[in-house]
Short mmCIF file of C-alpha atoms in Angstrom, two decimals:
data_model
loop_
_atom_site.label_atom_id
_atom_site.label_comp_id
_atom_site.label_asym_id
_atom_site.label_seq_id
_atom_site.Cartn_x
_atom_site.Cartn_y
_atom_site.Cartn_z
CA UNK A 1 79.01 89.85 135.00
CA UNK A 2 78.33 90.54 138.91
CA UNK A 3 79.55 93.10 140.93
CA UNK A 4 81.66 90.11 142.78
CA UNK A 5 83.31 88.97 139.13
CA UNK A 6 86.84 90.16 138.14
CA UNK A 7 86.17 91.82 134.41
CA UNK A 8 87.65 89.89 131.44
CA UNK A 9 89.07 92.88 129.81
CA UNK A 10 91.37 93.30 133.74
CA UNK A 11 92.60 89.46 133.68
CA UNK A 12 95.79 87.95 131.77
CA UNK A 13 94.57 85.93 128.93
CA UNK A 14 96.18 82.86 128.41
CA UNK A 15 95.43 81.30 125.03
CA UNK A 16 96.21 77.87 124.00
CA UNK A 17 97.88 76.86 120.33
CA UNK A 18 99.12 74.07 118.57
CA UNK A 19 98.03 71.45 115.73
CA UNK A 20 94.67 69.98 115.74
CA UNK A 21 94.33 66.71 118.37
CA UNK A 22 97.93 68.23 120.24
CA UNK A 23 96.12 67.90 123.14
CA UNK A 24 95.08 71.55 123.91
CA UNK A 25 91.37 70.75 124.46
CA UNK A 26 92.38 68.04 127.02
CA UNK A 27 95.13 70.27 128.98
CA UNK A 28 92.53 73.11 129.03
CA UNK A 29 89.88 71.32 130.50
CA UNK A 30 93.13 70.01 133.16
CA UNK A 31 93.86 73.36 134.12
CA UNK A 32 90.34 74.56 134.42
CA UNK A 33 88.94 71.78 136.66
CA UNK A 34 86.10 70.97 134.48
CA UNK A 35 85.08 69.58 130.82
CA UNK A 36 84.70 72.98 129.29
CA UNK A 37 85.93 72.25 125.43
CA UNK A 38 84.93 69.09 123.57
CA UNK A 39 87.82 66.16 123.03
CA UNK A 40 88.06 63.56 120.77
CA UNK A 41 90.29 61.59 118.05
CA UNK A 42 88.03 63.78 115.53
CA UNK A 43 90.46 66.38 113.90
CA UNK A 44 88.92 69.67 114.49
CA UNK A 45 86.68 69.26 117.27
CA UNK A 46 86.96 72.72 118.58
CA UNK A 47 85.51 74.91 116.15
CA UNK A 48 85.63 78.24 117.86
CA UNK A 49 87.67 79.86 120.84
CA UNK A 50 86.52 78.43 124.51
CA UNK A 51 86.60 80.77 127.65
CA UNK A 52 86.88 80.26 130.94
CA UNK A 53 87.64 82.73 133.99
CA UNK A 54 89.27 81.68 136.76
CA UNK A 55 92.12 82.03 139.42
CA UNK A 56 95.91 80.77 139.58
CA UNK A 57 97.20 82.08 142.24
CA UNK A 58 100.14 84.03 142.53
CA UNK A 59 98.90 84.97 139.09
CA UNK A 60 95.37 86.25 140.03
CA UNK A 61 92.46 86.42 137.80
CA UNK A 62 93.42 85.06 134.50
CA UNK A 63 90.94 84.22 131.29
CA UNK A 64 91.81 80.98 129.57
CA UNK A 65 91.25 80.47 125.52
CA UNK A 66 91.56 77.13 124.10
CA UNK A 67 91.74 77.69 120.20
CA UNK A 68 91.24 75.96 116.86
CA UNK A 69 94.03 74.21 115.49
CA UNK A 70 96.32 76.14 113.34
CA UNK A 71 96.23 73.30 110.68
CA UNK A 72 92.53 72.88 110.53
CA UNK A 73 91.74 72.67 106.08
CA UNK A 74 89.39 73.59 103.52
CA UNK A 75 87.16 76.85 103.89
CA UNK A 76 86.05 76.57 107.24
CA UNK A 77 88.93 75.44 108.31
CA UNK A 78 90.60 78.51 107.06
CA UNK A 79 87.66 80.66 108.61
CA UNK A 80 89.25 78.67 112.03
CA UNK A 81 92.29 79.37 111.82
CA UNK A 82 91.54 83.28 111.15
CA UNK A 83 89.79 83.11 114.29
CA UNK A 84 93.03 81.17 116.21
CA UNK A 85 94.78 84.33 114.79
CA UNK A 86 92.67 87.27 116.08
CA UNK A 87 93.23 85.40 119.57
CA UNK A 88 96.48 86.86 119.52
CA UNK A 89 95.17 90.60 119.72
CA UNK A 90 94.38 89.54 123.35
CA UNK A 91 96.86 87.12 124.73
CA UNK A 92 98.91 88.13 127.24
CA UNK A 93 100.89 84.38 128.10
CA UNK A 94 100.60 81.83 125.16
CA UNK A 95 100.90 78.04 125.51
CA UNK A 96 101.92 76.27 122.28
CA UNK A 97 101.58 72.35 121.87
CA UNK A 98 103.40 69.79 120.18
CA UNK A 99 102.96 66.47 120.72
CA UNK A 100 105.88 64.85 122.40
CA UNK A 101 106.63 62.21 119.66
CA UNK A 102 106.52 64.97 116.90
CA UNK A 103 109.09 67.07 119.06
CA UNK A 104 111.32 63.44 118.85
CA UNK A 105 110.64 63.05 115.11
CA UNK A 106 111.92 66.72 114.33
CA UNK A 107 114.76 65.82 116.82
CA UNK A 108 116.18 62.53 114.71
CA UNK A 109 115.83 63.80 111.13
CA UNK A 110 117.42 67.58 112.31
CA UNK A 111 120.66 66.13 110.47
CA UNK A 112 119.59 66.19 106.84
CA UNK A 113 117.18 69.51 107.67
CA UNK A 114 119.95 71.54 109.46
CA UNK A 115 120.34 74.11 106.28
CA UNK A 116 116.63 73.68 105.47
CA UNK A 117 115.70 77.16 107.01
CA UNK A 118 112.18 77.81 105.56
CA UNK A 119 110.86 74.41 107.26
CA UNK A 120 111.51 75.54 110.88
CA UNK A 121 113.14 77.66 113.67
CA UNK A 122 116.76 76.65 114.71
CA UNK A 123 118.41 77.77 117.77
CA UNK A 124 122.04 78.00 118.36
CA UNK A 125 124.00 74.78 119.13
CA UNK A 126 124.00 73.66 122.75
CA UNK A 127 127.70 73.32 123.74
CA UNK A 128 128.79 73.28 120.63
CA UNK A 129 127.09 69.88 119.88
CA UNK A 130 123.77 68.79 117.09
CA UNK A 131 121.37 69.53 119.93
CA UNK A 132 119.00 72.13 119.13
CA UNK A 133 115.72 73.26 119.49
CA UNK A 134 113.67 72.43 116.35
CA UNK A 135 110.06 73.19 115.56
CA UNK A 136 108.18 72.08 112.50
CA UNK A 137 107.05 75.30 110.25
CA UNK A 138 103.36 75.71 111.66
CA UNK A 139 104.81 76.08 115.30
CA UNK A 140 107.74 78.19 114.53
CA UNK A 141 105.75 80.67 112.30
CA UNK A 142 103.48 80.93 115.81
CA UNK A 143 106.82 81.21 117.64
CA UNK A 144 107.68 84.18 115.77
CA UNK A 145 104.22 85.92 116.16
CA UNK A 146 104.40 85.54 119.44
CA UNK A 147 107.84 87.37 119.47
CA UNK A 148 106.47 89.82 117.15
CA UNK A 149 103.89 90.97 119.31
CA UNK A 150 106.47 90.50 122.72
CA UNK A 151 104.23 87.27 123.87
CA UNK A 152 105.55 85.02 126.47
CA UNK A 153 105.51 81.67 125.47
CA UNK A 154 105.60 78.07 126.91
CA UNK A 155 106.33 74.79 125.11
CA UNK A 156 104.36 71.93 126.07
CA UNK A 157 105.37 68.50 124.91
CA UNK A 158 102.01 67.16 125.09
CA UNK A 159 100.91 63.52 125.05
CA UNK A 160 103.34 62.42 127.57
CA UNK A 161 101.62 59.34 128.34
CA UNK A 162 102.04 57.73 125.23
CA UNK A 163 106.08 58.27 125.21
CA UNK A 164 108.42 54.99 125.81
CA UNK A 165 110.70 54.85 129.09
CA UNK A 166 113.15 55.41 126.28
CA UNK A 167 111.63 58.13 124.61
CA UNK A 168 110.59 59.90 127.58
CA UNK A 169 114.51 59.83 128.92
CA UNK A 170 115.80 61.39 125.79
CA UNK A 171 113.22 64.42 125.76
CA UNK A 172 114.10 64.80 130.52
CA UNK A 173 117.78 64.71 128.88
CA UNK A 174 117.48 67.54 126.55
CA UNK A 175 115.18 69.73 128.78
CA UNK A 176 118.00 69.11 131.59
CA UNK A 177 120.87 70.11 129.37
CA UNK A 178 119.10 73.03 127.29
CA UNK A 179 120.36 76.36 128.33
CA UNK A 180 118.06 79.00 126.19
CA UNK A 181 115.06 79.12 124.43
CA UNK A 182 112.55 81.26 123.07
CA UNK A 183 110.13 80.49 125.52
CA UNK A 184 109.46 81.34 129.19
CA UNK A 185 109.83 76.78 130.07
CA UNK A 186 109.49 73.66 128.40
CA UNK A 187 107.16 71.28 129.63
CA UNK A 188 106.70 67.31 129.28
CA UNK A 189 102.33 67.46 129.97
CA UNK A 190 99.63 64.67 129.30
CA UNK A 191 95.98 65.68 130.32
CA UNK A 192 95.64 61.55 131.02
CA UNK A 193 97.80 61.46 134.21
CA UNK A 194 97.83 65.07 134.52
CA UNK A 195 101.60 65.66 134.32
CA UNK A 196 102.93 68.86 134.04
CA UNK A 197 99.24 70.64 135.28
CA UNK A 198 100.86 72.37 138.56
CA UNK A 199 104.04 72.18 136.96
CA UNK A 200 102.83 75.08 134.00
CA UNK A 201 100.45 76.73 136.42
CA UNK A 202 103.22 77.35 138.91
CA UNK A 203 105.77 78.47 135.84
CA UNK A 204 103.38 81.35 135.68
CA UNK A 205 104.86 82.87 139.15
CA UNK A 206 107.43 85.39 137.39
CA UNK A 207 104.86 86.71 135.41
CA UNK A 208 102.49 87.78 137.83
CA UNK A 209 104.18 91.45 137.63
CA UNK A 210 102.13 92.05 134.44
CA UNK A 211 99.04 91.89 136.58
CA UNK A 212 100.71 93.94 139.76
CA UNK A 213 102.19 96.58 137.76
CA UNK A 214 99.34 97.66 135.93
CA UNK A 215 97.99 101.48 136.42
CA UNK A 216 95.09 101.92 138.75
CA UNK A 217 92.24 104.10 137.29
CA UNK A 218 92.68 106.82 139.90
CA UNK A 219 96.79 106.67 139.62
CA UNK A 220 97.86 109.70 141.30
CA UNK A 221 94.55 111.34 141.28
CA UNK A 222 93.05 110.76 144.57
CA UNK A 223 94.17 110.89 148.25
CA UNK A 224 92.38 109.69 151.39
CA UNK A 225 89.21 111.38 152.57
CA UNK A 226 89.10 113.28 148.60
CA UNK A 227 85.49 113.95 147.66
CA UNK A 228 85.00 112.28 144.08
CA UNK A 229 81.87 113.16 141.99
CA UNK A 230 80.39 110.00 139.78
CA UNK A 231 77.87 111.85 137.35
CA UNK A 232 75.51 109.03 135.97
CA UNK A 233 72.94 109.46 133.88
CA UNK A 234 70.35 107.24 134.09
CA UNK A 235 68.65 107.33 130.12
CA UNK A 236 66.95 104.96 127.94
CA UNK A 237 70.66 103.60 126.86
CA UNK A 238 71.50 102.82 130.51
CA UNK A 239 71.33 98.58 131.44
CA UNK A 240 68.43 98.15 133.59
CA UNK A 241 69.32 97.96 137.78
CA UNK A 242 73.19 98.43 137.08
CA UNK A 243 75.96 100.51 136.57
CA UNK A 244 78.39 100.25 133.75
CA UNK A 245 81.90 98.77 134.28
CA UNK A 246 84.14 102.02 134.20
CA UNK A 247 81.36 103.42 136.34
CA UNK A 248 81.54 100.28 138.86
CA UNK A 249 85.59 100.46 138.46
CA UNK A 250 85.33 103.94 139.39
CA UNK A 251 83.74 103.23 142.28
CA UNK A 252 85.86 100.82 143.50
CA UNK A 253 88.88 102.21 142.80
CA UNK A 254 88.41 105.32 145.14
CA UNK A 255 87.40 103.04 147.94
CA UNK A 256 90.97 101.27 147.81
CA UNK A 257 92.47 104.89 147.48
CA UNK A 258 90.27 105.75 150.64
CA UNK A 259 88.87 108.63 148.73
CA UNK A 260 84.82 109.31 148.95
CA UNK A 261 82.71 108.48 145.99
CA UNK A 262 79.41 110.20 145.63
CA UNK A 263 77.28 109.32 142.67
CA UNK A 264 74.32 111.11 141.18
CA UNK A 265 72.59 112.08 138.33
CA UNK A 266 73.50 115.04 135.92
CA UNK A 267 70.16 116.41 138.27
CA UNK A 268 71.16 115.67 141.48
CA UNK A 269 74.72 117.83 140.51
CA UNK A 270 73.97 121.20 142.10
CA UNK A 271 72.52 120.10 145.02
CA UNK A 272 76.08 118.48 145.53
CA UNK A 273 77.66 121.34 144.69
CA UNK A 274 75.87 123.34 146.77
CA UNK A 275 76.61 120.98 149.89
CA UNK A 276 80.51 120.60 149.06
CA UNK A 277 81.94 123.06 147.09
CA UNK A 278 85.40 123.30 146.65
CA UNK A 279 85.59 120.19 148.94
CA UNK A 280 85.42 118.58 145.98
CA UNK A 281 88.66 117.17 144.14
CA UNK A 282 87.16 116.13 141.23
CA UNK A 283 84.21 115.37 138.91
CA UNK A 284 84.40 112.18 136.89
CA UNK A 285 80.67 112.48 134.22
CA UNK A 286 79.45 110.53 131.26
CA UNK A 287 80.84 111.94 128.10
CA UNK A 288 77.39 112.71 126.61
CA UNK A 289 77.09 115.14 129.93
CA UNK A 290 80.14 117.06 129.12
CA UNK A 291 78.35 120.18 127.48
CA UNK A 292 75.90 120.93 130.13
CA UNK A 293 78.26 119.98 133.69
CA UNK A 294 80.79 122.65 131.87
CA UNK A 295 78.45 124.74 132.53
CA UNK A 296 77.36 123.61 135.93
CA UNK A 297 80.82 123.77 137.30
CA UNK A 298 83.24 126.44 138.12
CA UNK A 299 85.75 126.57 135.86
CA UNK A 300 88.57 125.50 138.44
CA UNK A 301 87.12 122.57 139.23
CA UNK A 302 88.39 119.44 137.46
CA UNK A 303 86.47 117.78 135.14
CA UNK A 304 86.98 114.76 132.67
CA UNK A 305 84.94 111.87 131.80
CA UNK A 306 85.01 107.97 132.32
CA UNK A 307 86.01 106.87 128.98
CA UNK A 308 88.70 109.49 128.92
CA UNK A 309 89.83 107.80 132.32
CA UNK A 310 89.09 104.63 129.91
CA UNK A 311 92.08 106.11 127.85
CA UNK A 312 94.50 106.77 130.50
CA UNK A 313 94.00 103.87 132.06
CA UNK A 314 94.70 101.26 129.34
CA UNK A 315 97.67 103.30 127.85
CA UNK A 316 96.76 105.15 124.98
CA UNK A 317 95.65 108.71 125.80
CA UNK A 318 98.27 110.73 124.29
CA UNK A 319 97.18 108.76 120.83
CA UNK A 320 94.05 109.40 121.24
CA UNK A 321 94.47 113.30 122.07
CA UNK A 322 96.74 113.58 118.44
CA UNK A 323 94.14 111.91 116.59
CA UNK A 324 91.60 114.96 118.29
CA UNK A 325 93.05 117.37 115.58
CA UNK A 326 91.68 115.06 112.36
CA UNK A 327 87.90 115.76 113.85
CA UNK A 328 88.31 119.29 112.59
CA UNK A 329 89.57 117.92 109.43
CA UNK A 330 86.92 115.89 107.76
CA UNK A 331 85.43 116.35 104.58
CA UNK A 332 82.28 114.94 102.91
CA UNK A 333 82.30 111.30 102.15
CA UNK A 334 84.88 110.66 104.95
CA UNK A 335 84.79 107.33 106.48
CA UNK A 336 84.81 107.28 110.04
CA UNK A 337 84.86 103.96 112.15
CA UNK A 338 83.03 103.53 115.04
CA UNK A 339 84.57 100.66 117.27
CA UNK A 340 82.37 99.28 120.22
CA UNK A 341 84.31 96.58 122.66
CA UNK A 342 81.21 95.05 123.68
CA UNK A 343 77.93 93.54 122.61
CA UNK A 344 74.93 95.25 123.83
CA UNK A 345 71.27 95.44 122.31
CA UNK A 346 71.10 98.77 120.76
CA UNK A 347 68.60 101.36 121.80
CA UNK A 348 67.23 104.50 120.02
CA UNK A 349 69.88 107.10 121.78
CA UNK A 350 72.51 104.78 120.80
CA UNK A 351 75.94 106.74 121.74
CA UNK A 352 78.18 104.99 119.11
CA UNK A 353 75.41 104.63 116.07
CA UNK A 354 73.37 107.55 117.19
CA UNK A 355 74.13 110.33 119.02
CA UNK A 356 78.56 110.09 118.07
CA UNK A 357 77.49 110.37 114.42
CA UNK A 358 74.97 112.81 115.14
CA UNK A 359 77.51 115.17 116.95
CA UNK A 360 80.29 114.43 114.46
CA UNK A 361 78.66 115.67 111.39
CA UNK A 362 77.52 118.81 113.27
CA UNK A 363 80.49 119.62 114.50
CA UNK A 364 82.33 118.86 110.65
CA UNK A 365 79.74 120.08 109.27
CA UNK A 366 80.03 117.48 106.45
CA UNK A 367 78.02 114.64 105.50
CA UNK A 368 79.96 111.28 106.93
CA UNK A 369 80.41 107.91 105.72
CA UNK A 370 80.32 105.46 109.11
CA UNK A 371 81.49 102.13 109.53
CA UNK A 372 80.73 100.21 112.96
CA UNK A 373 81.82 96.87 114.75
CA UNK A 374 81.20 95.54 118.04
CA UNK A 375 82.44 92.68 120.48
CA UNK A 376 85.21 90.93 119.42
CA UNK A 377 84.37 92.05 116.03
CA UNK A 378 87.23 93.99 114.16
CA UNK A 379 87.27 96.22 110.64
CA UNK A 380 89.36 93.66 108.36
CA UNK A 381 92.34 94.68 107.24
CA UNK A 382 91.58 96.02 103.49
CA UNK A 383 88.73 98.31 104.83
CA UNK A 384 90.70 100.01 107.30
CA UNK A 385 93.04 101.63 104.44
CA UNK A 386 89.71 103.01 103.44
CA UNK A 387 89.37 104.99 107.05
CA UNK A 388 89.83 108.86 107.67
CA UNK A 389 89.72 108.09 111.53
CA UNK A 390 89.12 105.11 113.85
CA UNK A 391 87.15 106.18 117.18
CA UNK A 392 87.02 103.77 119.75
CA UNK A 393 84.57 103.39 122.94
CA UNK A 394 86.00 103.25 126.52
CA UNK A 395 86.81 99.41 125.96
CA UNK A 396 86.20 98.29 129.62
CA UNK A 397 85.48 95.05 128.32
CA UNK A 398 89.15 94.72 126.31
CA UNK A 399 92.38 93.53 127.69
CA UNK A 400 94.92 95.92 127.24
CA UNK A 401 96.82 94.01 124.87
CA UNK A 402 93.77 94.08 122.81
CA UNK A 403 93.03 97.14 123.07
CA UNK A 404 96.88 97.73 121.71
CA UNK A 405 96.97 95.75 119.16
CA UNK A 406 93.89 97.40 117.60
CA UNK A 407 95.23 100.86 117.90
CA UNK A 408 98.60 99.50 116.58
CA UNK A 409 96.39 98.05 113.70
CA UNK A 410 95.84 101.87 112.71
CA UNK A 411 99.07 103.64 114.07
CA UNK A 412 101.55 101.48 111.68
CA UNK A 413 98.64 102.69 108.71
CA UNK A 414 98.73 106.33 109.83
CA UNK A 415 95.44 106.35 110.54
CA UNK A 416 94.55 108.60 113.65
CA UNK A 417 92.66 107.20 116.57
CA UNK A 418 90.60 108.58 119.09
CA UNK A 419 87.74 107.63 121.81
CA UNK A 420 84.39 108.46 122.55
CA UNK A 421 85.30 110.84 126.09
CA UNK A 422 88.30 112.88 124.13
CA UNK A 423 86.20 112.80 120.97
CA UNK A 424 82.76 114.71 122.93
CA UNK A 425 85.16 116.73 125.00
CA UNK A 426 86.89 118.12 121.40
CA UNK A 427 83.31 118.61 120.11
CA UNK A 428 81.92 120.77 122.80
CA UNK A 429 85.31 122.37 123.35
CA UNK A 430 86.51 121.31 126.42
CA UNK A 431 89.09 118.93 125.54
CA UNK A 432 91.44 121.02 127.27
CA UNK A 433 90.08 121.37 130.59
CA UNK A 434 88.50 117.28 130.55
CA UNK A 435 92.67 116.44 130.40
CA UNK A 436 93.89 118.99 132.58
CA UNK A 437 94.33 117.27 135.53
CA UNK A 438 95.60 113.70 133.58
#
């Protein structure tokens, strides 16, 4: 990622779903300008999720998945569709196909099906009359996860091309008549003559408030002309001739508040302090720095770390702050799981394999069972009954929603949660003061 790029984890992800050869490949590759996932009459030519960033303006910076088909068979095919699923955790707009002529099929035999309510999702009569929404049981059961986890959702009749005039009439009929649905529109779409593309894209206007009403990092934190200390250690787990993404957000973020960010190393911090003083509204450090700028500061001075900023930001500090209390609770042969959002080559000092363990069994005094993921990697769902505590990084590189759903994951189990910043600040006893100001 370059400084210039938009970070997945702050677009909306817009996954696509449906059956295998519904046409998702081909629409996603329409929307996105370019060939990006493989097409043909093959069943089950996309094996994996496909990415691509890009803009849709009034939208903004979105991340498009196209996904394996939710039919796909035998044992990989299962292993697909468990990776269609996990999209989910991150989607923030979800497009669900169904081929035009299967939505027609459904339509004509609803008659003899109408009391047949395990084989799909009925909606109320229109006006009284037969006409209602049908979707065969695959689609429906993805229609209700979607309204389980409060996902809006588009239809898209796909394969328009290959309707009759006839055909074709009878679905423009219904869509004109319909009055509501579960889903945000209802689209007629072929990726052949490219019907529907600007049709969807602009459908996405309304929801452009889940992009504008998210919480800037420095929400009611920092004013114009506010002096804002960046501590950055520079160590043999920093990435070579960058800055990390909260460190970069950070950065950024006080420049559109017209604040003043200064950055230095945990060195470099006295000289600072020396020149500014109480000019100085607050001090923003690396979590593994907490211990010795404690001591470095006055004790007025506000002090809390980026991945407790991490926290705040993404919506699920005061979580994190309860599940604090467990870390003075563990006993030998607890499990604790370490949960990394991104992929990175692992050095020596690692902070999540390294030097968190290190510090919690210390601090516990007990010896610690540890379990660790990273990336899009997740602990499945039998092992995480197993878990005294889940701690999770910063997760710059999540989307809020999955960054929710994982923490949900835990929260409906009972299991605590916490993060790296509140987890170092609890250790070295300044969990207090690192939240003050929050």
């Amino acid at each position: 990622m370059s400084l210039q790029d938009t970070p997945q984890g702050e677009r909306i992800h817009i996954a696509f779903f449906g059956r295998r050869n519904a046409g998702k490949s081909s629409f996603f590759n329409a929307i996105a300008g370019q060939k990006l996932s493989l097409t043909s009459e093959t069943l089950g030519t996309t094996t994996d999720p496909v990415r691509k960033s890009m803009e849709i303006l009034p939208l903004g910076p979105v991340l498009l998945i196209d996904t394996p088909g939710f039919d796909d068979e035998g044992e990989l095919g299962s292993m697909r569709v468990e990776r269609t699923k996990e999209v989910l955790r991150e989607t923030d707009i979800a497009l669900l196909f169904l081929p035009a002529k299967d939505f027609l099929s459904a339509k004509d035999v609803l008659p003899a099906r109408k009391e047949a309510q395990g084989e799909g999702f009925f909606l109320s009569d229109i006006e009284g009359q037969e006409e209602v929404l049908f979707l065969p049981e695959k689609e429906a059961s993805y229609l209700r996860l979607f309204q389980e986890n409060k996902i809006p959702s588009f239809l898209l009749l796909s394969q328009s091309d290959k309707l009759s005039s006839e055909e074709r009439r009878q679905i423009e009929d219904w869509i004109s008549r319909k009055k509501d649905t579960p889903f945000q529109g209802v689209f007629l779409v072929s990726s052949e003559t490219k019907e529907g593309v600007e049709a969807v894209k602009n459908a996405f206007a309304p929801l452009a408030s889940l992009q504008e009403e998210k919480k800037r990092l420095f929400h009611g934190l920092v004013e114009p002309g506010d002096f804002v200390v960046l501590v950055t250690p520079i160590d043999e787990s920093a990435p070579k001739g960058r800055l990390i993404l909260p460190q970069q957000m950070a950065i950024r973020d006080i420049l559109d508040y017209n604040g003043i960010p200064l950055v230095c190393q945990v060195e470099e911090l006295p000289r600072i302090l020396e020149n500014l003083g109480e000019k100085i509204k607050l001090v923003v450090t690396d979590s593994q720095a907490f211990s010795k700028e404690n001591q470095t500061l006055p004790k007025t001075m506000p002090l809390t770390s980026f991945s407790i900023l991490m926290a705040r930001y993404k919506g699920f500090l005061s979580y994190a702050l309860e599940g604090c209390a467990t870390l003075s609770t563990l006993e030998d042969g607890d499990r604790v799981y370490i949960a990394e959002g991104c992929s990175h080559h692992r050095q020596c000092g690692d902070i999540g394999t390294v030097k968190l363990p290190r510090m919690l069994e210390k601090y516990s005094g007990k010896k610690l069972q540890f379990v660790y993921s990273e990336g899009k990697g997740f602990l499945p769902e039998e092992e995480q009954k197993r878990v005294k505590i889940m701690i999770h990084c910063g997760a710059c590189m999540l989307s809020e929603k999955e960054v929710e759903s994982r923490y949900q994951d835990f929260l409906r189990k009972k299991i605590p949660i916490c993060n790296y910043g509140l987890a170092m600040a609890k250790m070295t006893g300044i969990l207090e003061r690192s939240i003050e100001m929050l």
